[in-house]
Coordinates of C-alpha atoms (C1' of nucleotides) in Angstrom, one line a residue:
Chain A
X919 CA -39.9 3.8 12.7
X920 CA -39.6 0.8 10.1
X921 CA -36.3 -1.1 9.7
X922 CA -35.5 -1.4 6.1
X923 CA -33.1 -4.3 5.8
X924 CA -29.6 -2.8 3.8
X925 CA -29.9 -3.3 -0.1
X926 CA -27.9 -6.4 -1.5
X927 CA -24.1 -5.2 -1.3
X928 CA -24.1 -2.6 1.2
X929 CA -22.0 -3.9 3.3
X930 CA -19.6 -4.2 0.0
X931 CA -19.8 -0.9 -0.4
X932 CA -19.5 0.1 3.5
X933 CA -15.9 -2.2 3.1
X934 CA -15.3 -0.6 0.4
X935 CA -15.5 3.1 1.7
X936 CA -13.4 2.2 4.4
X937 CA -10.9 1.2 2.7
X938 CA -11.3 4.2 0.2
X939 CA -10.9 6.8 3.3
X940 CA -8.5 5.1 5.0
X941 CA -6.3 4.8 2.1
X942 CA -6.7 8.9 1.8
X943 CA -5.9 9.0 5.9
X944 CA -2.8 7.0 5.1
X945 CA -1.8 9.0 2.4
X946 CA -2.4 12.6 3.9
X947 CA -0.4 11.0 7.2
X948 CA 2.4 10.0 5.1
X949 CA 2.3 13.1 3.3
X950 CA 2.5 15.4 6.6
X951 CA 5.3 13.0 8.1
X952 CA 7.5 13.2 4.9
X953 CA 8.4 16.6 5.7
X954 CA 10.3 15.8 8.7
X955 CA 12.2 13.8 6.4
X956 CA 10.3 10.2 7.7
X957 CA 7.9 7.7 6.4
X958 CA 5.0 6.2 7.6
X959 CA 7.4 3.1 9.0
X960 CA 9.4 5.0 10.6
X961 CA 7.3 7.0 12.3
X962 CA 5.9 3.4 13.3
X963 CA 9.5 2.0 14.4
X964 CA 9.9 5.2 16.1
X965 CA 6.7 5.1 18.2
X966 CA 7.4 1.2 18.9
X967 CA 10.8 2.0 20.4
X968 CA 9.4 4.8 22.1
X969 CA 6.9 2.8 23.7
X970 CA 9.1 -0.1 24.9
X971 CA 13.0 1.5 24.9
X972 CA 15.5 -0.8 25.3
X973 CA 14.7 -4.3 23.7
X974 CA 16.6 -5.8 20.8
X975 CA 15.8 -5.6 17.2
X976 CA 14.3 -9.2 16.8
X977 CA 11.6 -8.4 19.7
X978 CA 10.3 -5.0 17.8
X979 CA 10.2 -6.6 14.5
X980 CA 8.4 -9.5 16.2
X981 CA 6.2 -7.3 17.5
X982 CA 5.5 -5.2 14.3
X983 CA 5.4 -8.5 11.9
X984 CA 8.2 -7.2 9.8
X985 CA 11.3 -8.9 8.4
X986 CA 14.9 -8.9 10.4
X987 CA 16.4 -7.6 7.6
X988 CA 13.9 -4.6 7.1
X989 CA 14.2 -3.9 10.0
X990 CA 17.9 -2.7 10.1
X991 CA 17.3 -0.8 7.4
X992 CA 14.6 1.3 8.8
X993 CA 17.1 1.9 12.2
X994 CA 20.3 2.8 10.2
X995 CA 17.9 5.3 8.6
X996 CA 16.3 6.6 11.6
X997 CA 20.2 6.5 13.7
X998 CA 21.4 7.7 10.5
X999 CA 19.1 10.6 11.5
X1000 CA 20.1 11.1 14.9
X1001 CA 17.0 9.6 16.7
X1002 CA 17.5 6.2 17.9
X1003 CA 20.3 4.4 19.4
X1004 CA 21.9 0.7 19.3
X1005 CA 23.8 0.1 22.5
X1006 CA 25.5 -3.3 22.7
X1007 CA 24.0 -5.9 25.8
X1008 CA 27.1 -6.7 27.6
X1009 CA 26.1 -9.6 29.3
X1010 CA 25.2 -11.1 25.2
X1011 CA 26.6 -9.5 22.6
X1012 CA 24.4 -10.5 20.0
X1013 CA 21.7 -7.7 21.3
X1014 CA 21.1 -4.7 20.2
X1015 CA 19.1 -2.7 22.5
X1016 CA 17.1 0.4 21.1
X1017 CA 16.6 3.4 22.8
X1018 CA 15.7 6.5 21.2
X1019 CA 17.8 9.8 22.1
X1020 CA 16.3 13.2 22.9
X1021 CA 16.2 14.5 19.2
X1022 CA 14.0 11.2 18.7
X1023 CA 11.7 12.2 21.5
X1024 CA 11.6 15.7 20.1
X1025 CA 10.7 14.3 16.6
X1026 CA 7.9 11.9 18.7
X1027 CA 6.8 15.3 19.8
X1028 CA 6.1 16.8 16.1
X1029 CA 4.7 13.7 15.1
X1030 CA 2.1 13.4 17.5
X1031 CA 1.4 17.3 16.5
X1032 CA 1.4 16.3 13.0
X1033 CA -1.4 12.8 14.2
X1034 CA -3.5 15.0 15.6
X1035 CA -4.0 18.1 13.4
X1036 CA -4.0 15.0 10.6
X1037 CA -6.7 13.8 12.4
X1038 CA -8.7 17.0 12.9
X1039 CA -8.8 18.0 9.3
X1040 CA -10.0 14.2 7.9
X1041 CA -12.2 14.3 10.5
X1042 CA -13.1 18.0 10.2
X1043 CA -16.7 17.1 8.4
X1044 CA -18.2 15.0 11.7
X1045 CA -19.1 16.6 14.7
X1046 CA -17.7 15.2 17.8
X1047 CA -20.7 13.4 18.6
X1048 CA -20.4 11.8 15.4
X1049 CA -16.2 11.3 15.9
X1050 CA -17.2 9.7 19.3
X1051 CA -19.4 6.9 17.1
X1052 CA -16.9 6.4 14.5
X1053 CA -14.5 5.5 17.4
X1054 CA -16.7 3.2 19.1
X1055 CA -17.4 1.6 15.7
X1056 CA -13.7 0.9 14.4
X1057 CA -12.5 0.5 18.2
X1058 CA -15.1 -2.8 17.9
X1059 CA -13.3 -3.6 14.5
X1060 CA -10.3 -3.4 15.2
X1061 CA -10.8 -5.2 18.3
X1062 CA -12.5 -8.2 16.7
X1063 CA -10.2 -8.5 14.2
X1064 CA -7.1 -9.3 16.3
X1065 CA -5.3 -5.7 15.4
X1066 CA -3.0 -4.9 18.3
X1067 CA -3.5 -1.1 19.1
X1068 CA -0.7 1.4 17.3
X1069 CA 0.9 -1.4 15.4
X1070 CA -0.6 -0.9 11.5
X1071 CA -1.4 -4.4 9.7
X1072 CA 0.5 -2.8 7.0
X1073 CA 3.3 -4.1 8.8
X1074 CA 2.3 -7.7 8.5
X1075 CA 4.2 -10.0 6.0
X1076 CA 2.6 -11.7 3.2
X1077 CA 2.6 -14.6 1.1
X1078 CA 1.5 -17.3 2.5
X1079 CA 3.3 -20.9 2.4
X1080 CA 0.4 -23.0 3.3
X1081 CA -2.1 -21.5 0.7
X1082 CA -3.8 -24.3 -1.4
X1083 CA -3.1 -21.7 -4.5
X1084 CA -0.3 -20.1 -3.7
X1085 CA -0.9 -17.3 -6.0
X1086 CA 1.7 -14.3 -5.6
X1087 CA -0.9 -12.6 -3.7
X1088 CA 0.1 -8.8 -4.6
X1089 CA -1.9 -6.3 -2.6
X1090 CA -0.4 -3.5 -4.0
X1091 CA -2.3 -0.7 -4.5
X1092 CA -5.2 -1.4 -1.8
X1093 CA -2.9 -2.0 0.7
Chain B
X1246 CA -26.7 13.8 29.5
X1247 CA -23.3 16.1 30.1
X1248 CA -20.7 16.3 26.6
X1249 CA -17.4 15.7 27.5
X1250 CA -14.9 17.2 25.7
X1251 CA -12.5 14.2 23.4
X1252 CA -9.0 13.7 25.1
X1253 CA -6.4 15.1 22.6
X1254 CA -5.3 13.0 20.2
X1255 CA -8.5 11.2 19.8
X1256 CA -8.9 12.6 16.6
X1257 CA -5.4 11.3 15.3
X1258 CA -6.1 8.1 17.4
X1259 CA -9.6 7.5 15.5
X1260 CA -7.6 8.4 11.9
X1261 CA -4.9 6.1 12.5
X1262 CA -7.6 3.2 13.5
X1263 CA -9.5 4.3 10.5
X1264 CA -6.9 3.5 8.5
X1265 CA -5.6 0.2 10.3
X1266 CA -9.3 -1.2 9.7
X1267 CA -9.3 0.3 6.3
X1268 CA -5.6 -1.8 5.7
X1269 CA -7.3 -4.6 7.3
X1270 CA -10.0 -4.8 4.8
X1271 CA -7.8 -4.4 1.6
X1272 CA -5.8 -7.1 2.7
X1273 CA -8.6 -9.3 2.9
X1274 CA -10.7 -8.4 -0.2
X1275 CA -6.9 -8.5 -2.0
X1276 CA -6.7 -12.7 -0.7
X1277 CA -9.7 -13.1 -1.7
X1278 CA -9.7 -11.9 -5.4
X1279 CA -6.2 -13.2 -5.5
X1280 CA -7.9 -16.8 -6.0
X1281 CA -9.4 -15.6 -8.9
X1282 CA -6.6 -14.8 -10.9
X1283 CA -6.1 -11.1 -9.7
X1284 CA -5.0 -8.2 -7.6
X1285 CA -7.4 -5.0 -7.1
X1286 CA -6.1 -2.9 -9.3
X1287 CA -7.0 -5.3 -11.6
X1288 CA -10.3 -5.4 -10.6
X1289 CA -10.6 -2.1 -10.3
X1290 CA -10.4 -1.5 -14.0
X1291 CA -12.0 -4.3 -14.9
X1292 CA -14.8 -2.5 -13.0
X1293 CA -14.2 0.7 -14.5
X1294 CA -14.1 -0.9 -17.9
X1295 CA -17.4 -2.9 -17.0
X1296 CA -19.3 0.7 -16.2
X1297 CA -18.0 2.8 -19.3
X1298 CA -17.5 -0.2 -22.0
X1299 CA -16.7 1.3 -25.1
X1300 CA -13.8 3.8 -24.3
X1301 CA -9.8 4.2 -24.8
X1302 CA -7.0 3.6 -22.5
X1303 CA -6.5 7.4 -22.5
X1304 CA -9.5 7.7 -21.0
X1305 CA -9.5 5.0 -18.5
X1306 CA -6.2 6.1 -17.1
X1307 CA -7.0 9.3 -17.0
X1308 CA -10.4 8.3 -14.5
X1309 CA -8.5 6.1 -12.4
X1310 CA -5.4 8.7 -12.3
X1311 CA -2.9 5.8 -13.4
X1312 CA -0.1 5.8 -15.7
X1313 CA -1.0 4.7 -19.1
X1314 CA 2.0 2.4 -19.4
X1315 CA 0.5 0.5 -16.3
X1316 CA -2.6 0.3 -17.8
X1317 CA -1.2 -1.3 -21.0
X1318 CA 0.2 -4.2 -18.3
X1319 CA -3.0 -4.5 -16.5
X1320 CA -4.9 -4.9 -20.0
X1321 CA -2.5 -7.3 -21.0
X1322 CA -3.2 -9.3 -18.2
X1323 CA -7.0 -8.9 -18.6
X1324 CA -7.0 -9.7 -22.1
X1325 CA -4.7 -13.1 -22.0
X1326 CA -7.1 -14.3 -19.6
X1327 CA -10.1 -13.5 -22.1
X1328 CA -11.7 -10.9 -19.5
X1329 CA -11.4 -7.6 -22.0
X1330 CA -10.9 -7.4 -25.3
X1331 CA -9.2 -3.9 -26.8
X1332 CA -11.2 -3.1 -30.6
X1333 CA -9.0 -0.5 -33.2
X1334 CA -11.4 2.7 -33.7
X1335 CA -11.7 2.5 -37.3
X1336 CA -12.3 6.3 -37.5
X1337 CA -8.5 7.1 -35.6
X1338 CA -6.8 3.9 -35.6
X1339 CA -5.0 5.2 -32.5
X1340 CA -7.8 4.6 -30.1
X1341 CA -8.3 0.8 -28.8
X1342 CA -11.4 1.1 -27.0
X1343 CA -12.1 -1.6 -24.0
X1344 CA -14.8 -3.4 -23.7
X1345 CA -15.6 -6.8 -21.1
X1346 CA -15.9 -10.3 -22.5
X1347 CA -18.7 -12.5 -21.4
X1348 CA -15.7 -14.0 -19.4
X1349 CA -15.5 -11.1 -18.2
X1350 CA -18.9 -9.9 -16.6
X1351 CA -18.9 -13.6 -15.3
X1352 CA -15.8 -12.4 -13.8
X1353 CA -17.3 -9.4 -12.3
X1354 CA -20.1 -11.0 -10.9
X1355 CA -17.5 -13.4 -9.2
X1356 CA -16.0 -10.8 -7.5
X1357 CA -19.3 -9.0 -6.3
X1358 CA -20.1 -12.2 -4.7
X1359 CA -16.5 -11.7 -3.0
X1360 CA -16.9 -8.2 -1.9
X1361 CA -20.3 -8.8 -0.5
X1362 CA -18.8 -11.5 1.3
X1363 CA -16.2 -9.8 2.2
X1364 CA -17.7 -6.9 3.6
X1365 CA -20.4 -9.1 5.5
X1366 CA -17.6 -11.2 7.3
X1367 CA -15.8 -7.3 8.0
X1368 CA -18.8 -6.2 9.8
X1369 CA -20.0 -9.4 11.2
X1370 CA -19.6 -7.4 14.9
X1371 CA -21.4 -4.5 14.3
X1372 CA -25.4 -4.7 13.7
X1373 CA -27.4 -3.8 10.5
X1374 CA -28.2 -0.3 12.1
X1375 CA -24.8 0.2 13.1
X1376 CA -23.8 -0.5 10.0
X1377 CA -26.1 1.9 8.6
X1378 CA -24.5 4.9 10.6
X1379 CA -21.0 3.9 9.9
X1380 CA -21.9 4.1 5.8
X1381 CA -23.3 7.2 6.4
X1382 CA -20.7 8.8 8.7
X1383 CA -17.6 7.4 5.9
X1384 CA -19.7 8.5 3.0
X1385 CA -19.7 11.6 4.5
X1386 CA -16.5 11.7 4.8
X1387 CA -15.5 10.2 1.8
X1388 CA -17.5 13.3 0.2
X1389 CA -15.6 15.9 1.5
X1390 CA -12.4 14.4 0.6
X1391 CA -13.5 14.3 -3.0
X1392 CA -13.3 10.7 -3.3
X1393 CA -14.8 9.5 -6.8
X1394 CA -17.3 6.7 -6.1
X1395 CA -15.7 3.5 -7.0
X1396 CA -12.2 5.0 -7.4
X1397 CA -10.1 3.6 -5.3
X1398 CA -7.2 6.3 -3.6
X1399 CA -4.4 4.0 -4.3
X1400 CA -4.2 4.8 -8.0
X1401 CA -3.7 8.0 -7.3
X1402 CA -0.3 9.3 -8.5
X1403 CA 2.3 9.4 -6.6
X1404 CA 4.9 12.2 -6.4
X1405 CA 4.4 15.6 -6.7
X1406 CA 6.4 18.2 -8.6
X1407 CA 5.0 21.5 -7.1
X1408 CA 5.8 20.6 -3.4
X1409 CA 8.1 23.4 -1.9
X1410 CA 10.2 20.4 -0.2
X1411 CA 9.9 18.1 -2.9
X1412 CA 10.9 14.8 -0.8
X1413 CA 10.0 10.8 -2.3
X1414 CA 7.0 11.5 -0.2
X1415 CA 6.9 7.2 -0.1
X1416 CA 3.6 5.8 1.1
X1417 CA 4.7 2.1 1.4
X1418 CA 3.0 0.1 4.4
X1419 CA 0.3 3.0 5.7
X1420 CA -1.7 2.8 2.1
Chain C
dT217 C1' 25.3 -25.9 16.7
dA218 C1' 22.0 -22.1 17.4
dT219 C1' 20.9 -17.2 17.4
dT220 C1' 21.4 -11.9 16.4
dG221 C1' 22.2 -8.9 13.4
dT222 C1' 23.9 -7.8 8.8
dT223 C1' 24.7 -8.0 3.9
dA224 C1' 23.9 -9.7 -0.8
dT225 C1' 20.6 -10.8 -4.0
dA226 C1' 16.5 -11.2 -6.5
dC227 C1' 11.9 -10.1 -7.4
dT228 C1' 7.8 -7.2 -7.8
dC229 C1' 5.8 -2.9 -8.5
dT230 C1' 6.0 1.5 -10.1
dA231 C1' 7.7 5.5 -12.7
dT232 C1' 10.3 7.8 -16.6
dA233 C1' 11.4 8.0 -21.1
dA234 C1' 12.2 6.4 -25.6
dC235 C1' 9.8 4.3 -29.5
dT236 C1' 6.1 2.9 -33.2
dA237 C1' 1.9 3.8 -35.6
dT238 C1' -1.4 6.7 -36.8
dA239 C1' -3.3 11.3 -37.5
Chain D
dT145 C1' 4.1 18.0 -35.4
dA146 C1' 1.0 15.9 -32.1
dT147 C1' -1.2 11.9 -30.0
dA148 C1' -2.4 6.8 -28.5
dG149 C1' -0.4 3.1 -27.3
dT150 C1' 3.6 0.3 -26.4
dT151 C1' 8.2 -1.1 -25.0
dA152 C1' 12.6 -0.4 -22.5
dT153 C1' 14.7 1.0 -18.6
dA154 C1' 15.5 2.3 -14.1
dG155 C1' 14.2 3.2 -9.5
dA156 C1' 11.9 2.0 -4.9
dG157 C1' 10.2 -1.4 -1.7
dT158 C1' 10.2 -5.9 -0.2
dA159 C1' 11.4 -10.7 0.4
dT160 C1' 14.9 -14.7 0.5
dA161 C1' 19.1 -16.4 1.5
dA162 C1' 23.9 -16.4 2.7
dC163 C1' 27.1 -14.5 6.0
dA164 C1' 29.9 -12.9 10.4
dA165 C1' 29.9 -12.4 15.2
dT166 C1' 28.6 -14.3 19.5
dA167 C1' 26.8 -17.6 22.5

DNA sequence: TATTGTTATACTCTATAACTATA
DNA sequence: TATAGTTATAGAGTATAACAATA
């Protein structure tokens, strides 16, 4: 078999389909977990404090690239809710430690249902074989492109100081 | 060669990378074109304007599935930086049909260069075969999802009025 | 004085609706 | 009256900066 080099701007076009499906993942996702009354954030903050229970609210939104400030506003919604917890650090007052309670653990529960039937219907045109592949393949992206696993780059700030254009940089809709 | 069964949750774990990648990738191609002067939406229709020269904003809006009062701010913006030009239908003096500059195809070409670029530097860690199989596997997908070829997702509309629970439904960071 | 968390504020993007002109 | 385009307005989402409590 003969190894046709890829025409002028396939790889454009591959970067562009990803983007294109990935965008419809997102979307379905966000759809599904808007039912239980979240967004794709807070089903993100929710994991994270899941995942590491008990630090203070600077060391998540360190970890997750997102503002201070954001940040409170996506725990008063989710303790608004019933699902997290601040508790106070004796020994230094300033902390807030995070803990989620067993309603939040319960809503972990349905959202993992929700991840994985998500997943099973976008997926539902590859065989597993072929799901196996695609895993390897992003699983190498992912890798080489610095993204820590479970945290979504949409978290990430923008606009960047130390651009020589400083343009505003809007993502928007590809985001 | 035995066929093990995929762990649950690989499925949702192979979604959620897809679209972390995919989020990855929009950032990226959004920097770049960002030096140029614009944001992907706006090269989006300037693409879609490219492809079907010669029709109204009614039209265009209705392809791309955005709202036609943000199309007549994306125009704007094309047309003060010479890249479109909008031409009264002298039949029905309603229509303004859109057509690119030469700016404008200079433009284009500009940010096909990008994209090409883009996507090389994306996929710098997979090989040209590789490569091959993940365009075929998203196409694929992309396919069954009904995703019009060049149309990106994220100017789909946003909100739905039939939904039984009727909630924001807010995208935000996953897109 | 420095730091954690919070609140206040502004800015961008997007969506809804009112308006103008053409038909 | 209906339609294409536009403008005005309001609503989210997000970022910047000021603030109070604590160290």
């Amino acid at each position: 078999m003969k190894e046709f080099p890829p025409p002028p701007g396939h790889d454009a076009q591959t970067a562009f389909l990803l983007t294109q499906v990935g965008s419809q993942f997102a979307g379905s996702f966000a759809g599904l977990v808007s039912e239980l009354g979240l967004n794709p954030p807070h089903a993100g903050l929710l994991r994270a404090i899941a995942f590491g229970p008990g630090r203070s609210q600077q060391e998540i939104s360190a970890q997750l690239g997102l503002l201070p400030s954001r940040l409170v506003a996506l725990v008063d919604d989710l303790e608004g809710k019933g699902l997290v917890k601040r508790t106070r650090n004796p020994t230094d007052r300033r902390l807030h430690a995070l803990t989620i309670t067993p309603a939040g653990a319960e809503m972990m529960h349905d959202i993992g249902r929700i991840a994985s039937a998500n997943g099973a219907e976008m997926l539902k045109p590859l065989s597993r074989p072929e799901r196996r592949v695609l895993h390897d393949l992003l699983t190498r992206l992912a890798d080489h492109h610095g993204l820590a696993s479970g945290v979504h780059p949409g978290y990430r700030s923008m606009g960047r100081e130390d651009s020589t254009v400083g343009r505003p940089g809007t993502v928007s809709a590809a985001d």
